[in-house]
CSV table of C-alpha atoms in Angstrom, one decimal:
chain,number,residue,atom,x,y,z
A,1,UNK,CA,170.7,-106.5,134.6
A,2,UNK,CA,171.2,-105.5,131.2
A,3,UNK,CA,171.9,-102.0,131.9
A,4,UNK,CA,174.8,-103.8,134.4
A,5,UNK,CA,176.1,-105.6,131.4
A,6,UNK,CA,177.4,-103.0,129.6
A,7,UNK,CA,179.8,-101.6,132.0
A,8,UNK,CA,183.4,-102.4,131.1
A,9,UNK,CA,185.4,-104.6,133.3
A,10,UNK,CA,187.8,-101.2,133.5
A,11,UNK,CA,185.0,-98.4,134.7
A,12,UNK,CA,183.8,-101.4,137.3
A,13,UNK,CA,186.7,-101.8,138.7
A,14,UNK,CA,187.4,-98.1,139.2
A,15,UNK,CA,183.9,-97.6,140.8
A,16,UNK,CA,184.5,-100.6,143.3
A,17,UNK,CA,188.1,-99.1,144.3
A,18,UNK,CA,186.7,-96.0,144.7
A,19,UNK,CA,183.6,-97.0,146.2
A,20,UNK,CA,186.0,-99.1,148.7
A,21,UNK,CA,188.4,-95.9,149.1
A,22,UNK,CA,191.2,-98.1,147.3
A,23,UNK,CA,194.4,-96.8,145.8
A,24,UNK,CA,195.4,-98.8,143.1
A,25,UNK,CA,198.3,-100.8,145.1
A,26,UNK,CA,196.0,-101.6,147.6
A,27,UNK,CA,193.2,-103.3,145.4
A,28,UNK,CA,195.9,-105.0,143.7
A,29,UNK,CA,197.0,-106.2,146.6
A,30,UNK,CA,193.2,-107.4,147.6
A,31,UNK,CA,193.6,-109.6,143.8
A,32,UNK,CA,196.7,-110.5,144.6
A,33,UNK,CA,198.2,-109.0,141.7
A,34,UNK,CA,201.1,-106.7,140.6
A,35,UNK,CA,200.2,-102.5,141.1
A,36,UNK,CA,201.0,-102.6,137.3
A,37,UNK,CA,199.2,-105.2,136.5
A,38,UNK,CA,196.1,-103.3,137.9
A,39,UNK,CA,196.5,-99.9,137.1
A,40,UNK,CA,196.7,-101.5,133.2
A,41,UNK,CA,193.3,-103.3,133.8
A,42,UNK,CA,191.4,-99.4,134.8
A,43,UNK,CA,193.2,-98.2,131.6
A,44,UNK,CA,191.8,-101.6,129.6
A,45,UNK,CA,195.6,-101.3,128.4
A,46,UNK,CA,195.5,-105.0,129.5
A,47,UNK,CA,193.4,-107.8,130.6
A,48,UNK,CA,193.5,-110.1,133.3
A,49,UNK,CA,194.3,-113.6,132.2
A,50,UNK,CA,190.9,-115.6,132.2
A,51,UNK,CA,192.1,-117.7,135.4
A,52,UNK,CA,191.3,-114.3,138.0
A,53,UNK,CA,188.2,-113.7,136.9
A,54,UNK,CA,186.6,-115.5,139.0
A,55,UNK,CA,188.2,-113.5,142.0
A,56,UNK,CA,187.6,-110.4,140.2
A,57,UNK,CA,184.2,-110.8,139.9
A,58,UNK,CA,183.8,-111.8,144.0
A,59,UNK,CA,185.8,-108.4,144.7
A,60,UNK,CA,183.3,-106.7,142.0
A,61,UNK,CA,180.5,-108.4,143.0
A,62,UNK,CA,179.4,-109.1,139.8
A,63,UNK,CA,179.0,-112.5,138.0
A,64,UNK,CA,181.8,-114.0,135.7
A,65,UNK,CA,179.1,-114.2,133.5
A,66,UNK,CA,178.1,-110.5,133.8
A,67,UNK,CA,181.8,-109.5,133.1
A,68,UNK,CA,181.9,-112.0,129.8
A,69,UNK,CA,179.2,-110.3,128.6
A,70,UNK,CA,180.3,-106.8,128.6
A,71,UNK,CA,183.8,-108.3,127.2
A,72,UNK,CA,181.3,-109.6,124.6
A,73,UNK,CA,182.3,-113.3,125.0
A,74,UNK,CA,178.8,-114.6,126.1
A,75,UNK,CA,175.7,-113.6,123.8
A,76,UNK,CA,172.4,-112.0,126.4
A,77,UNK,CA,170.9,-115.3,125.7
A,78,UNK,CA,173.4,-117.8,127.0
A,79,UNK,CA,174.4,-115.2,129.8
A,80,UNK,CA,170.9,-115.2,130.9
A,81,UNK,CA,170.7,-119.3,131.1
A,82,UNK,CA,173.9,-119.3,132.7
A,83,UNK,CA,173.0,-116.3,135.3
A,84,UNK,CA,170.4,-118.9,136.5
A,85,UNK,CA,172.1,-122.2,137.0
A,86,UNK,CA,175.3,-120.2,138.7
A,87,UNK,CA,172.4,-118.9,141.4
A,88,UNK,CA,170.9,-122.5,141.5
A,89,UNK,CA,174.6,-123.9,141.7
A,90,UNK,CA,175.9,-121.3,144.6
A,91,UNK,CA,172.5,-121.8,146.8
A,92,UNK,CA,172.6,-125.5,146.5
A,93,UNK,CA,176.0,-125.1,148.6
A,94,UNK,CA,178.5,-125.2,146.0
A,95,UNK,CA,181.9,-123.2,146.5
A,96,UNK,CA,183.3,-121.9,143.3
A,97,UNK,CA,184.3,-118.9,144.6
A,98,UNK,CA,186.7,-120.5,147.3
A,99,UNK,CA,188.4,-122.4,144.5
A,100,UNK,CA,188.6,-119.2,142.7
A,101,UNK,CA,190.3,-117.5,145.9
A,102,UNK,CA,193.3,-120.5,146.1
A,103,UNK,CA,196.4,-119.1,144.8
A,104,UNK,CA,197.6,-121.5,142.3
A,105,UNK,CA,196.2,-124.6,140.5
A,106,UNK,CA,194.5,-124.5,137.1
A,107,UNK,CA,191.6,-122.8,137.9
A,108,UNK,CA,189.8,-125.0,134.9
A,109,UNK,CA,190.5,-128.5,136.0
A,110,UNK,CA,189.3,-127.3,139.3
A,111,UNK,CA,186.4,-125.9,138.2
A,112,UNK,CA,185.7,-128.9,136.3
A,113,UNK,CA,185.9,-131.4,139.3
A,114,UNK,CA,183.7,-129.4,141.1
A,115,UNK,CA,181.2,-129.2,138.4
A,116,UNK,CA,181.3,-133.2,138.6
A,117,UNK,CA,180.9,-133.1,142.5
A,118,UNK,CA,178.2,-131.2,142.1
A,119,UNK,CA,176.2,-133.6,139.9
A,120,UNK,CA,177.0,-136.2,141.9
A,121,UNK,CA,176.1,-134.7,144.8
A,122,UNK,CA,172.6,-133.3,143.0
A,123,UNK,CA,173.0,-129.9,143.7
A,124,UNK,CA,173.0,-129.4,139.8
A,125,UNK,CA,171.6,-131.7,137.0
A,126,UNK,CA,173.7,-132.8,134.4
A,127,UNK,CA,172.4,-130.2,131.8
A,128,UNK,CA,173.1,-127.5,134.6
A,129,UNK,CA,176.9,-128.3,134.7
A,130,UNK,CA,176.4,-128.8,131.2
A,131,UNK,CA,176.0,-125.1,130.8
A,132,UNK,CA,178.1,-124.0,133.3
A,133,UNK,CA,181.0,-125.9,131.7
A,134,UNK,CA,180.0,-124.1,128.5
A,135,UNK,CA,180.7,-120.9,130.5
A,136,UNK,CA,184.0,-122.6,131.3
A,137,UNK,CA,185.2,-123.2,128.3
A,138,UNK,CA,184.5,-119.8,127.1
A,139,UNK,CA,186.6,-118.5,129.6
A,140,UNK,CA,188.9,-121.0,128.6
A,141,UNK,CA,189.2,-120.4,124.9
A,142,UNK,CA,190.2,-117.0,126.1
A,143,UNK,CA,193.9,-118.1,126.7
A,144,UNK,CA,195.4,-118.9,123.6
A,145,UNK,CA,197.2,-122.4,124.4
A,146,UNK,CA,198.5,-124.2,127.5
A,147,UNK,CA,201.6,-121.7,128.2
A,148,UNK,CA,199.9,-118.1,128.7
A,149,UNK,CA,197.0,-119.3,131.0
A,150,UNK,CA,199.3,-119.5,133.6
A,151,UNK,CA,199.9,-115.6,133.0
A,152,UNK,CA,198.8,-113.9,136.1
A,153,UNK,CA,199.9,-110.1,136.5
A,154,UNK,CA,199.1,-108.8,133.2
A,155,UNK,CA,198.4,-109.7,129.4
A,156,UNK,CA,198.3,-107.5,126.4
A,157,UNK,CA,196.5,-109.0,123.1
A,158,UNK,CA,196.1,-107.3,120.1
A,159,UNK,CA,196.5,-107.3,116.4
A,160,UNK,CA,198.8,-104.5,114.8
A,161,UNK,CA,198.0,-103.9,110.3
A,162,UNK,CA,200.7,-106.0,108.8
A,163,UNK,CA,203.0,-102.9,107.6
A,164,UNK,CA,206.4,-100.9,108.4
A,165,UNK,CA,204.8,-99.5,111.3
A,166,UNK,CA,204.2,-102.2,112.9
A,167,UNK,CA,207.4,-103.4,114.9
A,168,UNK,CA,207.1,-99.5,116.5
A,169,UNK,CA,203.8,-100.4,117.6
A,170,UNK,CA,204.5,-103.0,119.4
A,171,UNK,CA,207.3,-101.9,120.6
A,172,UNK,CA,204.8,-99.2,121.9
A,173,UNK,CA,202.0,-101.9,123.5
A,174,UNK,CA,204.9,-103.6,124.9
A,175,UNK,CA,206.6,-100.8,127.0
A,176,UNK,CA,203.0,-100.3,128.6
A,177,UNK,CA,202.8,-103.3,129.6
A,178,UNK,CA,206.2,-103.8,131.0
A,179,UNK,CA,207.0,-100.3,132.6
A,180,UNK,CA,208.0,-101.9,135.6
A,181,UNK,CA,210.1,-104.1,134.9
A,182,UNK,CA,214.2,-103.8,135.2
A,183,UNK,CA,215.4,-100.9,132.5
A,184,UNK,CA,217.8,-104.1,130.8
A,185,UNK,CA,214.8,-105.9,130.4
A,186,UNK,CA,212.6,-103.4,128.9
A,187,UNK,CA,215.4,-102.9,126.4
A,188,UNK,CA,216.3,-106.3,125.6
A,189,UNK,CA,212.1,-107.4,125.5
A,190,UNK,CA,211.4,-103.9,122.9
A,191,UNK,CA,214.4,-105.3,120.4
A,192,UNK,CA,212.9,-108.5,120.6
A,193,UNK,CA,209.4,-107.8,119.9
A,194,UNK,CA,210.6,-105.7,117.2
A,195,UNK,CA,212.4,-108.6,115.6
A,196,UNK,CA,210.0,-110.9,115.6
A,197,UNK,CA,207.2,-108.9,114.4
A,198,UNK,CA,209.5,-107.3,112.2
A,199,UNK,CA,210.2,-111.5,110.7
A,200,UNK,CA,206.4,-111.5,110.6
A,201,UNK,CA,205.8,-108.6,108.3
A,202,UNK,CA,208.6,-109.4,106.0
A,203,UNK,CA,207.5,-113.2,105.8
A,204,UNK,CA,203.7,-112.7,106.2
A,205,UNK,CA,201.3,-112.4,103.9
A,206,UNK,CA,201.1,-108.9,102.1
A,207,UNK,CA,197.6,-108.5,101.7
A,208,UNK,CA,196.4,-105.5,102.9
A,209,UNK,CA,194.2,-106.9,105.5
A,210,UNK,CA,197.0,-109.1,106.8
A,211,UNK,CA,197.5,-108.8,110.3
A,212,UNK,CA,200.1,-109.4,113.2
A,213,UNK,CA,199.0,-110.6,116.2
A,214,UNK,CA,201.0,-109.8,119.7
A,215,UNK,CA,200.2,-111.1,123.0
A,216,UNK,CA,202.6,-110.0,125.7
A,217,UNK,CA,202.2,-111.9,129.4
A,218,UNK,CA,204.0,-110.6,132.6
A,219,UNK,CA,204.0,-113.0,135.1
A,220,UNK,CA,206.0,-113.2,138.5
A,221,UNK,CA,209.2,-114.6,137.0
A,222,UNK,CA,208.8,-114.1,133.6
A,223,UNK,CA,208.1,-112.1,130.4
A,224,UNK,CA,206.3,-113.3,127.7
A,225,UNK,CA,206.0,-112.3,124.1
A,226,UNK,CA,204.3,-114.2,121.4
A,227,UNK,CA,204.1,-112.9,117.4
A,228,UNK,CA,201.6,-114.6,115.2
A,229,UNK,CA,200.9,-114.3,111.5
A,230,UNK,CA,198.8,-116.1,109.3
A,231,UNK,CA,200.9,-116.7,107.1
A,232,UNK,CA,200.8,-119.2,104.4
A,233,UNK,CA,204.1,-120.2,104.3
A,234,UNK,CA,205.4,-123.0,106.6
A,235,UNK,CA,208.2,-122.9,108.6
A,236,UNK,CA,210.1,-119.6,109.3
A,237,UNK,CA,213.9,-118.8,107.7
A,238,UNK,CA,216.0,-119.8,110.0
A,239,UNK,CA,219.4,-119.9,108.5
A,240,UNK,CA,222.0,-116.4,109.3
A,241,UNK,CA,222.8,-115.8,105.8
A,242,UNK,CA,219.1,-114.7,104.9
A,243,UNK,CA,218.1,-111.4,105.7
A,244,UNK,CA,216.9,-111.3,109.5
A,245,UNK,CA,219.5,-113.4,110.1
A,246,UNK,CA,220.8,-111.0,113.0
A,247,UNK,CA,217.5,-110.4,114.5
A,248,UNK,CA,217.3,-114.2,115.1
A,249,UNK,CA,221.0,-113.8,116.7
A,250,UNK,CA,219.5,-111.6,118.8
A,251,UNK,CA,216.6,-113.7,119.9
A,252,UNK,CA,219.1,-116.5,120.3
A,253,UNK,CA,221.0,-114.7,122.5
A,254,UNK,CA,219.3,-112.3,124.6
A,255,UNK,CA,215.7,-114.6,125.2
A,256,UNK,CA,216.0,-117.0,128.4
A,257,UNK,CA,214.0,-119.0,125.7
A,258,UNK,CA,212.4,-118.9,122.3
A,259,UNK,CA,210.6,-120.7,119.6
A,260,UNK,CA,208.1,-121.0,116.9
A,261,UNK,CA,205.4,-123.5,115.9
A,262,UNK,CA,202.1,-123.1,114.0
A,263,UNK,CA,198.7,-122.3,116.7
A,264,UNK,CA,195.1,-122.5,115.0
A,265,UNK,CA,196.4,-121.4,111.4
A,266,UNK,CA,198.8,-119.4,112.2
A,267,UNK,CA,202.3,-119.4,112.9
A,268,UNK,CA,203.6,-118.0,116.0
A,269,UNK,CA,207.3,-117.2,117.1
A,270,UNK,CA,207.8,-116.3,121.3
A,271,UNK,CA,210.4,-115.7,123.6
A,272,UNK,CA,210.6,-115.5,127.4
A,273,UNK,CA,212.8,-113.4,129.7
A,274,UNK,CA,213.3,-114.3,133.4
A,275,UNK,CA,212.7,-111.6,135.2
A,276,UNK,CA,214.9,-110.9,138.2
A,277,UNK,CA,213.6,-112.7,141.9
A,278,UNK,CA,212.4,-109.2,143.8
A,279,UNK,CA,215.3,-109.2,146.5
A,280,UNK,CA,217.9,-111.2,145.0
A,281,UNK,CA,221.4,-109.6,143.8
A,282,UNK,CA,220.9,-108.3,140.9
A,283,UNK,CA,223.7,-110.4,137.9
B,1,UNK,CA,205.0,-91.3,111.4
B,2,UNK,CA,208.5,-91.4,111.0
B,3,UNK,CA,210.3,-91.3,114.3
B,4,UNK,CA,214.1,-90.9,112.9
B,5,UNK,CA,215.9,-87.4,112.7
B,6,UNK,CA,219.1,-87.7,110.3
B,7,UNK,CA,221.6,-84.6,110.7
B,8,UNK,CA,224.7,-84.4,108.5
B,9,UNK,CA,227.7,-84.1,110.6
B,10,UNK,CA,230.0,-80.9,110.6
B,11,UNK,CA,233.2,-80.9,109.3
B,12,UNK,CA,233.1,-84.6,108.0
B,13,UNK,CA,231.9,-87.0,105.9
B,14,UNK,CA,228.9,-88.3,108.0
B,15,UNK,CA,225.9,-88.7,109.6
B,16,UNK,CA,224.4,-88.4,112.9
B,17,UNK,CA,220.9,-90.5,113.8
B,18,UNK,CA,218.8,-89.5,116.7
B,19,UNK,CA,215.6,-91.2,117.4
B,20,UNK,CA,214.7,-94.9,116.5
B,21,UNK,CA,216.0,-96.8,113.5
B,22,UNK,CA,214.2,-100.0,112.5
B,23,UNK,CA,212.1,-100.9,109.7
B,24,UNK,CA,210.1,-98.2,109.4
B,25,UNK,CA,212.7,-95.5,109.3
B,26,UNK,CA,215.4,-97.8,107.5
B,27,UNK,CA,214.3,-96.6,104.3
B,28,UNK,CA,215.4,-93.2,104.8
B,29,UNK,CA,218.3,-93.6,106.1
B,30,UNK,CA,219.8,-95.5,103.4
B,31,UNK,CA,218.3,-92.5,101.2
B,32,UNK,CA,220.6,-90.2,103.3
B,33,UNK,CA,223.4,-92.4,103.0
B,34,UNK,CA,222.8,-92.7,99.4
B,35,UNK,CA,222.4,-89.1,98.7
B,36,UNK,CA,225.9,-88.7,100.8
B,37,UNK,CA,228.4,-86.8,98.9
B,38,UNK,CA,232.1,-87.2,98.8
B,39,UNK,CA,234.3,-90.0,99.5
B,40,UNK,CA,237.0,-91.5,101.4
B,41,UNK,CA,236.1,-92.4,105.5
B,42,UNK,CA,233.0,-91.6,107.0
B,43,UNK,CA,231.1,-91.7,110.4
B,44,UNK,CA,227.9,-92.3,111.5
B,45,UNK,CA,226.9,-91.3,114.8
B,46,UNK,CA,224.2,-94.0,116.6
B,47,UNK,CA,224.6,-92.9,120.0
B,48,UNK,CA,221.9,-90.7,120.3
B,49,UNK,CA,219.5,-93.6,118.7
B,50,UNK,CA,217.1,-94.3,121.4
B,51,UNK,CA,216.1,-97.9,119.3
B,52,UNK,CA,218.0,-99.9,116.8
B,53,UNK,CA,217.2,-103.2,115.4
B,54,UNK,CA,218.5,-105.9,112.8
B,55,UNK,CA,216.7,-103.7,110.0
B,56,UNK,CA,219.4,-100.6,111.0
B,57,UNK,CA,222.2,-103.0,111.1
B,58,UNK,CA,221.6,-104.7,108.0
B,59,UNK,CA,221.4,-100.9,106.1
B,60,UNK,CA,224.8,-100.0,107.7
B,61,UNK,CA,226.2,-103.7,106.9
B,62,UNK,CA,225.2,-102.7,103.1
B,63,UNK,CA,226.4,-99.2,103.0
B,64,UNK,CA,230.1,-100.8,104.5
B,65,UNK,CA,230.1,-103.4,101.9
B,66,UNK,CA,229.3,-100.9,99.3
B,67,UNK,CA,231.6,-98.3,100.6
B,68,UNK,CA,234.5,-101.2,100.5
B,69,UNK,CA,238.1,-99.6,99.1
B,70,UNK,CA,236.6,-96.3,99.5
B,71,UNK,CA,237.1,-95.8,103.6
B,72,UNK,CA,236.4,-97.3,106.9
B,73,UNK,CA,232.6,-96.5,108.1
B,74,UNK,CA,233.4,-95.5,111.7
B,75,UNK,CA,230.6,-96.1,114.1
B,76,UNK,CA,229.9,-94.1,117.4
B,77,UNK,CA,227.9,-96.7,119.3
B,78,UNK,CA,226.2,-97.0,123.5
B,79,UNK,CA,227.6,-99.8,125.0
B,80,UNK,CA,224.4,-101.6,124.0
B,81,UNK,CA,224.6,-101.5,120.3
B,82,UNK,CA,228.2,-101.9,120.5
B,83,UNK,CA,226.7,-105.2,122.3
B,84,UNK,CA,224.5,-105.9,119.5
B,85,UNK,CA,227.0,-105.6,117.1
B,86,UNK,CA,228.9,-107.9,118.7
B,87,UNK,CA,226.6,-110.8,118.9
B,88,UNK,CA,225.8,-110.0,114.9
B,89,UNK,CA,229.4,-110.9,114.4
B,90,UNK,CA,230.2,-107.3,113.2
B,91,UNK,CA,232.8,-106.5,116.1
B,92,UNK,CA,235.4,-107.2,113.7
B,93,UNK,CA,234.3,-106.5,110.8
B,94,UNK,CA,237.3,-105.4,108.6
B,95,UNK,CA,235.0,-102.5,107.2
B,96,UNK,CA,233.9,-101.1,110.3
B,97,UNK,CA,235.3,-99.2,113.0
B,98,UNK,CA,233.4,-99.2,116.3
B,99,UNK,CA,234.0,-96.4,118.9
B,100,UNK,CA,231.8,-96.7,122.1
B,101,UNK,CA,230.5,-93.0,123.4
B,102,UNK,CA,230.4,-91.5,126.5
């Protein structure tokens, strides 16, 4: 088991396709995810968001709790005591990986109401579900807030040093995670990323540790790009006449939508494209 | 790594940019077009840029302002930078001259 552990969630799923006879497009297919998507996964350019894990796993055959602990997001202890009660839980009759198969739905909330069936119905004991839920929320804490655990095709996270450089790097992580998208998006989505981590470094802190933190999430109908720093500072500029007043014009403009807030100590800026319906005329 | 090429033009006061200019590669740009000799109009050719941002605009928006009473700054820009320098309000900018390439 532990020698299983350490096998990346990349070279796994480049053994099973293999071992399967898979092209790439058709074991995205089998995860219902886009050939992109996938092919970034095998080169760990990306992650799948924490919500298709569960179905990754079933196609892997592996545990979810044998793929958090080669992401290192479970320690060998609490992956060993949650290795048990999953066994216990799944021979006692209870289906986690059917709710992990449906298509859409919060794949937490229904997690969670089947954790509370389960007690109920005594397959598990209360300190059973207690740890599976701890499991949960690992998997949970993964996605950042509310609006990129929806993210289903591919997400990029990363931190970038807090210098010049650093717009071109992102502008970098971003066109790999977008290559197939529409060539206007991919232009409009690299100047935005570029002015908002360009706002960032310019506004952040200057130390030399200070970082920039970009998460980039390509879902069926949209793009999403989100800039954080942890900067001490409150609220960002926001009037024309300062300098990055045009790269906020630009955001203005060109993003389907955009904002900024402050997320666990740090502020963060994001925009979303829509991304044009496969089929439709294109505007 | 700087990713910007900057070529004087022939013939005329100018410069032509290939590559990407943003934050990074800002700074040597206005170096060239500080270190520019002569005087009177002058172009700078962006069309072969493969990036530009707000931190390329706002150099050329200084170098303009700067350049004020001396000549137009005549800009050879793709149809999407002419676009970005439209929504950055510099469309009709009484110091700049935009020509779209190609």
């Amino acid at each position: 088991m532990a020698a299983d552990s350490v096998i990346s969630l990349a070279e796994r799923l480049k053994q099973r396709r293999e071992q399967l006879g898979l092209s790439q497009s058709q074991a995205a297919r089998e995860l219902d995810v886009a050939r992109t998507a996938y092919r970034l996964w095998e080169l760990e350019a990306a992650k799948p968001a924490p919500d298709r894990w569960r179905l990754i796993s079933r196609w892997l055959g592996v545990s979810v709790t044998t793929m958090l602990l080669a992401e290192d997001l479970l320690s060998e202890e609490e992956a060993r005591q949650t290795e048990s009660v999953e066994f216990d839980f799944g021979r006692a009759g209870g289906d986690w990986d059917a709710v992990a198969a449906r298509k859409s739905g919060d794949f937490f909330t229904q997690a969670k109401a089947l954790l509370e069936e389960g007690v109920k119905a005594s397959n598990i004991t209360e300190a059973q579900a207690t740890t599976l839920q701890g499991l949960l929320d690992r998997m949970a804490a993964e996605s950042p807030s509310e609006s990129t655990s929806a993210w289903q095709a591919a997400e990029l996270r990363t931190l970038l040093p807090s210098n010049t450089s650093a717009p071109r790097h992102a502008r970098a992580a971003l066109s790999a995670v977008v290559v197939a998208l529409p060539v206007e998006q991919v232009e409009t989505a690299r100047l935005l990323v570029s002015e908002l981590v360009t706002n960032s470094v310019h506004h952040g802190p200057t130390t030399e540790d200070a970082t920039v933190g970009l998460f980039v999430g390509v879902g069926r109908e949209r793009l999403r790009v989100e800039v954080s720093d942890d900067a001490s500072k409150g609220a960002r500029p926001t009037t024309p006449s300062e300098e990055g007043g045009y790269g906020l014009a630009f955001v203005a403009e060109l993003a389907s939508r955009w904002g900024a807030g402050r997320e666990r100590g740090r502020n963060v800026t994001w925009f979303e494209l829509d991304l044009p319906t496969p089929g439709a005329a294109s505007l | 790594m700087e990713t910007l090429e900057i070529h004087q033009l022939d013939g005329c006061r100018g410069l032509r940019l290939v590559g990407e200019l943003d934050m990074e590669t800002a700074s040597s740009f206005e170096g060239a077009l500080a270190s520019m000799d002569g005087s009177g109009q002058c172009t700078l050719d962006l069309s072969e840029l493969s990036f530009i941002d707000s931190s390329g605009l706002h150099a050329i928006v200084r170098f303009a302002r700067r350049e004020n009473g001396n000549g137009r700054v005549i800009l050879e820009a793709s149809q999407w930078t002419l676009r970005l320098l439209e929504i950055a309000h510099l469309g009709d900018d009484p110091n700049l001259e935009i020509r779209v390439a190609g």
